[in-house]
Amino acid sequence: MQGKGFIKFMAILLGIVCLYSLSFNLVTYNVEKKAKEYAKGDAVKEKAYLDSMATVPVYPGLGLTYQQVKSKEINLGLDLKGGMNVTMEISLAELTKSLAGNPTDANFNEALKNAQQQMNTGGKDFISLFVNEYEKLVPNGKLADFFANQDNSTVLKSNSSNSEVKNYLSKEANSAIDRSFIILRSRIDGFGVVSPNMQKQEGSNRIFIEMPGIQDKERVRKLLQGSAELQFWQVYQNDETYGVLDNINKTLAAGVKDTVATTPAVAGDTTKKGGKLAGLTTKGNTADTSKATKVLNEAKKNPLFALLQPAIAPNEAGQMSLIPGAVVGIAMQKDTAKVNAFFAKAEVKPIIPGNMKFMWSAKPRTGTKLFELYAIKVTSLDGKPDLGGDAIANARADFDQQNRPEVTMFMTSEGATKWKKITADAAADPNNKKAIAIVLDNTVYSAPTVQNEIPNGVSSISGSFTQEDTKDLANILKAGKLPAPAKIVSDFVVGPSLGQQAINSGLASFIIAFIVILAFMAMYYNKAGWVANLALVINLFFIMGILAAFHAVLTLPGIAGIVLTIGLSVDANILIFERVREELAHGKSTAVAIREGFKHAMSSIIDSNVTLFILGFILAIFGTGPVRGFAVTLMVGIVTSLFAAVAISRVIFEGLLNKKSSISFDNSVTRNAFKNIAFNFVGRRKLYYVISSLIILAGIGFYVKNGGLHLGVDFKGGRTYMVKFDKAMNTEDVAKKLSANFDGEEALVKTAGTDNSLKITTPFHINDQDQNADKVVETALRKGLDELGAKYSIESSQKVTPTIASDIIYGAYGAILFSCIVMFIYILVRFKKWQYGLGAVIALFHDVLLVLSFYTILDGVLPFPLEIGQDFIAAILTVMGYTMTETVVVFDRIREKLGETGKADVYGEERNNLINFALNSTLSRTILTSLTVFFVLMVIFIFGGDSIRGFIFALLIGRIIGTYSSLCISTPIVIDLSKDEKKK
């Protein structure tokens, strides 16, 4: 075998990478295990322990901290850990209106309204829709009349064309989405979510946010949907504030004698190298806390200073003194809330001057969890800031003359006048230049020190910035310029108990399915089966290692994808082993049979895996959330399966042959399996057409009877709740009670696995734009549930607005149609005959129709809901992958048989006989692979939990249909499409 050394090298290299990637999970597991042992069930103590370990090196040799290691491990998704995800939509209609100065022009506002309606029904580019609608209403109208002004005069003129205005609006829209992303990310970071996942959904005005472990959904909704408010404040210097903090500390010490001490926060190096350009620079401070902590009294006598480290350091004489600058204290992230609570105490409030308020920095110091405290100076009687975000015309990330990253900020004409006065006051004392804090959402993003008055409204902020820092700060400065409201258009909440249940069921299905596969391969293929099992274990190790290397989020569908990949990974080995058995039956030696088996199977293996990978890639593009997780896992599994099942197993066989070891591919029971089979697939094709047609007609009948398909909430919009009761409930009684509380709106109630678990769906208030609509609906739900007189718990909830639902529908159509086109092109290229491509595509549509038919026929009969939603689309695409895999293998064998006999151009009965022979020769592989995957799916169906039962059911019937289709539909269709061809 050529390249054996290279394969070994790659296997070892990949193994090292995977081992390294998985080691982070082991390290975090050990730290968290110690935290649990220390806390002994106390969640507060456990969190405090982990917080204290955040900056402590825990990875031996590499010196990585717990915080760094935690960010590199495989994260659990919401369905396994519990938590919340939301999709935020940036209102581009509001943004556009604001950019135009909120005009009252009827045509302008009508164009906005029409564009928004088109967006709600599946439109994509709001700006293009708006411009098109305006031009329809006012054919000769000039949009520049609305948008061109003094502040954007460098990019827009009064005579700019509508096309130029469109480009300007598109850039502003993209910028607004970027700014919103930054703001939302800072809010999530401030919320304290561990490993949040945020993604801008490319090509749309939406942002997806996943927050594992979060359960306070009302707080999250309020936090995310609040309008951003950029402010500029003057700040007190450290020497002006220390006396206030010292008085607070003494007051607390006098009033709270039994305060439990905690370890003082250790401040890191606060140095920030300041630069000077256009009058603004960040002035740094340096603190050496090794001596500072010695001057603190015992924590019991210093409640505030035990948590808040004052900004002090030894001076040249070695005495402790206050550090000049705006930072007045430093505290660990976990202690900031406690410090805030101290400031809010009744006995402390009178000590704090009325024109002083404290704010924390937005981000911790690099590599730490230390946050800086600032004292904001309130200079107006109404408590408003010195300057608001509307004073910013623009801001950009830039570089100074020494090529260091900085931010250039441009004020509006009105803002420049105010800015001149503020900067003049701050720089008035040459020996005590003061800072101005840039504040967003009551957190300080930067507090640069003013070096001199800035008269022209153009300022530069420089310091120890990275390019990423300047980009973020520029976006923050622009954030207050234009209102672009963000609203939640979909959310999904999973309770922790449901997450734990999903973990248990997912692990159970994984272990059982793995054992089933190992046992089957060992029993059917004897010693060769054990080689396949070893390759399978290696493959599993590679899958998990690669997922860890890419910091993947593991979901329940993701686990299903891994288990399914295990079932599919034996397909390559079965293809190879069946070909080896054929060669052995022809009397060839074991070594020659293995070589020929690998050679002849390779074409089918490559084709089948490429088609399935293409389907996975399409799923990853069109899918979201769990569907995308399933697709990514599937693609990774396909790549590793090819390497493990083909390359590594070949190396193992070569090693056994070199050692003269005997290798058996069967046993006395399986030796003659599938021999002498001669089904007339081609001759009975009309019977198969009739069977398929009858099932599809029955499906149409039930479709009409049931009033259409049972669409899930993500296809029609609405809210869904999973509710668990302490006893069995009658679904009709629950529906009537809830409908009465939903003001007569529909409440669709179905059992979810057991009689005491119900899935409740309603469109109640789904179009209500009020931020309190979610609370109104949940209040009505709980009122209705309370009236049932049974104990209950809401395990999960999901909301999807009609806008999102329409996007999902069009995305699903696009995914299926795009898949068919890609499959047709691939088969056309591979087999060089359009009949093969068209036959495969017709088989795909046939399979989709059959699955839909079974769904309509069995809906309401089975004890779990058969909904058409995103998971169903994932199942349909996977079923299409099965069909393509099976069909390509059959087509490949047909092509091979026709080529072997030199009769590739024969037609009529002779061709039919050759095709029948090819189909029967692949029957062993087809049935064995189908049974293997079917067993795996059945295990997941039984043990995988209620949340994916409908999804797995679609895969189960799809597996059966795909096998039937590849043998009885796709090939006969190719024959019928080719029957009119003549010999060349």
XYZ file of C-alpha atoms in Angstrom, residues 186-451:
266
model
C -21.333 44.321 26.206
C -24.725 43.897 27.859
C -24.432 40.117 27.798
C -20.902 40.312 29.211
C -22.211 42.524 31.989
C -24.979 40.034 32.696
C -22.322 37.480 33.618
C -23.224 34.717 31.141
C -20.666 31.919 30.886
C -19.616 31.244 27.278
C -22.325 33.222 25.444
C -22.627 32.561 21.711
C -23.400 35.559 19.491
C -23.651 35.542 15.708
C -24.608 38.136 13.145
C -26.895 36.388 10.669
C -25.229 37.321 7.417
C -27.424 38.964 4.828
C -30.040 39.999 7.372
C -30.602 42.584 10.091
C -30.683 39.956 12.828
C -28.370 38.890 15.626
C -28.565 35.462 17.263
C -27.639 35.245 20.964
C -27.359 32.028 22.966
C -26.966 32.221 26.752
C -26.444 28.861 28.488
C -27.545 28.655 32.104
C -29.731 31.802 32.016
C -33.240 31.407 33.433
C -34.285 34.979 34.304
C -35.850 35.579 30.891
C -37.699 38.774 31.835
C -34.471 40.403 32.943
C -32.742 39.288 29.749
C -35.537 40.639 27.556
C -35.496 43.981 29.347
C -31.704 44.113 29.166
C -31.504 43.354 25.447
C -34.397 45.492 24.255
C -33.529 48.624 26.229
C -32.446 51.558 24.065
C -28.739 52.353 24.153
C -27.822 55.749 25.606
C -24.372 57.159 24.902
C -23.254 59.901 27.296
C -20.203 62.072 28.026
C -19.582 62.958 31.697
C -16.955 64.850 33.596
C -15.354 62.731 36.309
C -13.926 63.284 39.760
C -10.257 62.680 40.297
C -9.087 59.979 42.665
C -7.930 62.490 45.295
C -11.386 64.136 45.247
C -13.159 60.835 45.863
C -11.038 58.902 48.341
C -12.431 60.787 51.332
C -15.987 59.786 50.391
C -14.998 56.125 50.003
C -13.108 56.208 53.306
C -16.171 57.633 55.111
C -18.366 54.921 53.555
C -15.934 52.261 54.717
C -15.874 53.624 58.275
C -19.670 53.925 58.392
C -20.097 50.346 57.247
C -17.480 49.128 59.744
C -19.278 50.893 62.548
C -22.684 49.545 61.598
C -21.788 46.038 60.516
C -19.603 44.407 63.133
C -19.901 40.841 61.847
C -19.158 41.335 58.205
C -17.433 38.239 56.822
C -14.126 39.146 55.206
C -13.198 38.048 51.727
C -9.815 38.137 50.112
C -9.027 41.661 48.920
C -9.054 42.154 45.169
C -5.591 42.062 43.710
C -5.131 44.891 41.255
C -2.980 44.288 38.244
C -0.823 46.754 36.428
C -3.008 49.742 35.625
C -0.496 51.353 33.332
C -1.977 52.762 30.142
C 0.538 54.486 27.940
C -1.032 57.747 26.892
C -0.516 59.424 23.574
C -1.435 62.958 22.580
C -3.220 63.876 19.389
C -5.832 66.570 18.826
C -6.022 67.216 22.554
C -7.221 63.935 24.049
C -5.222 61.135 25.590
C -5.842 58.297 27.975
C -3.928 59.035 31.156
C -2.643 55.950 32.922
C -2.173 54.900 36.518
C 0.140 52.384 38.125
C -0.663 50.482 41.293
C 1.550 48.171 43.270
C -0.864 46.415 45.552
C 1.681 44.252 47.356
C 2.257 47.106 49.833
C -1.178 48.666 49.435
C -2.901 45.627 50.870
C -0.736 45.892 53.998
C -2.227 49.266 54.902
C -5.726 47.874 54.833
C -7.158 46.877 58.171
C -8.675 43.494 58.718
C -11.588 42.892 56.354
C -14.011 42.842 59.250
C -13.044 46.428 60.106
C -13.008 47.494 56.443
C -16.119 46.080 54.730
C -15.828 48.256 51.614
C -12.062 48.112 51.171
C -12.135 44.325 51.594
C -13.945 44.231 48.259
C -12.888 47.496 46.604
C -9.145 48.065 46.328
C -8.466 51.862 46.539
C -6.252 53.309 43.801
C -3.152 53.759 45.975
C 0.524 52.971 45.494
C 3.854 53.757 47.214
C 5.396 57.082 46.206
C 9.078 57.827 45.737
C 9.523 58.023 49.505
C 7.970 54.585 49.911
C 4.817 55.974 51.510
C 1.339 54.984 50.318
C -0.333 57.714 48.301
C -3.282 58.120 45.963
C -2.650 57.468 42.280
C -3.510 60.489 40.106
C -6.272 59.902 37.581
C -9.952 59.045 37.192
C -9.873 55.456 38.515
C -10.948 55.491 42.184
C -10.956 51.765 42.906
C -10.652 48.230 41.567
C -12.755 45.149 42.364
C -13.238 41.596 41.205
C -16.248 41.080 38.927
C -17.959 38.908 41.526
C -17.687 41.732 44.093
C -19.053 44.616 41.977
C -22.664 43.830 42.899
C -21.753 43.775 46.601
C -20.031 47.159 46.318
C -23.122 48.547 44.570
C -25.246 47.188 47.420
C -23.031 49.013 49.926
C -23.527 52.296 48.023
C -27.305 51.770 48.073
C -27.548 51.314 51.873
C -29.647 53.908 53.712
C -26.798 54.884 56.023
C -24.382 55.299 53.090
C -26.493 57.404 50.692
C -26.142 60.647 52.691
C -22.353 60.329 52.560
C -22.265 60.364 48.746
C -22.617 63.938 47.390
C -25.709 64.585 45.281
C -23.583 65.464 42.269
C -21.548 62.216 42.418
C -22.450 58.759 41.165
C -20.312 55.670 40.684
C -19.955 53.633 37.478
C -17.888 50.555 36.605
C -15.745 50.026 33.536
C -17.426 48.118 30.710
C -14.633 45.572 30.405
C -12.216 44.004 32.876
C -8.508 44.628 32.636
C -6.817 42.413 30.086
C -6.308 38.863 31.347
C -8.142 39.497 34.641
C -11.622 39.825 36.090
C -10.794 43.191 37.660
C -13.142 46.098 36.951
C -12.327 49.773 37.516
C -14.612 52.169 39.415
C -15.152 55.776 38.327
C -16.841 58.683 40.139
C -19.039 60.580 37.682
C -19.575 64.316 38.213
C -23.149 65.538 37.677
C -22.945 69.197 36.649
C -26.561 69.944 35.634
C -29.569 70.469 37.863
C -31.657 67.942 35.927
C -29.009 65.228 36.328
C -28.389 64.911 32.586
C -24.923 64.304 31.112
C -22.694 67.077 29.779
C -23.173 65.767 26.265
C -25.358 63.070 24.659
C -24.695 60.566 21.911
C -26.600 62.673 19.401
C -23.608 65.027 19.356
C -21.497 62.431 17.496
C -21.546 62.738 13.707
C -19.070 59.931 13.078
C -16.205 57.940 14.577
C -13.651 55.647 13.041
C -10.823 53.354 14.045
C -7.571 54.990 12.951
C -3.780 55.121 13.502
C -1.682 57.966 14.878
C 1.605 59.245 13.458
C 3.504 56.470 15.219
C 1.137 53.888 13.638
C -0.518 53.152 16.984
C -4.266 52.356 17.020
C -6.499 55.271 17.984
C -10.089 56.469 17.520
C -10.963 59.657 15.636
C -14.246 61.222 16.717
C -16.245 63.855 14.766
C -18.854 66.045 16.471
C -21.920 67.629 14.892
C -21.845 71.434 14.602
C -23.986 71.813 17.723
C -22.026 69.147 19.553
C -18.704 70.797 18.672
C -19.767 73.993 20.449
C -20.589 72.122 23.649
C -17.506 69.933 23.304
C -15.289 73.032 23.126
C -16.588 74.271 26.492
C -16.383 70.859 28.194
C -12.797 70.222 27.055
C -11.758 73.764 27.983
C -13.027 73.234 31.551
C -11.320 69.844 31.839
C -7.939 71.177 30.615
C -8.092 74.522 32.507
C -5.593 73.521 35.207
C -2.295 72.589 33.477
C -1.153 70.761 36.623
C -4.355 68.805 37.071
C -5.847 67.936 33.711
C -9.099 66.017 34.089
C -10.763 63.186 32.249
C -14.097 62.837 30.469
C -15.880 59.505 30.694
C -17.478 57.927 27.611
C -20.466 56.027 29.019
C -22.900 53.605 27.403
C -25.634 51.822 29.355
C -24.201 53.259 32.601
C -20.813 51.635 32.100
C -17.572 53.471 31.286
C -15.942 52.463 28.002
C -13.095 54.922 28.189
C -12.059 57.898 30.345
C -9.432 59.823 28.336
C -7.697 62.775 29.989
C -8.133 66.105 28.172
C -4.832 67.778 27.357
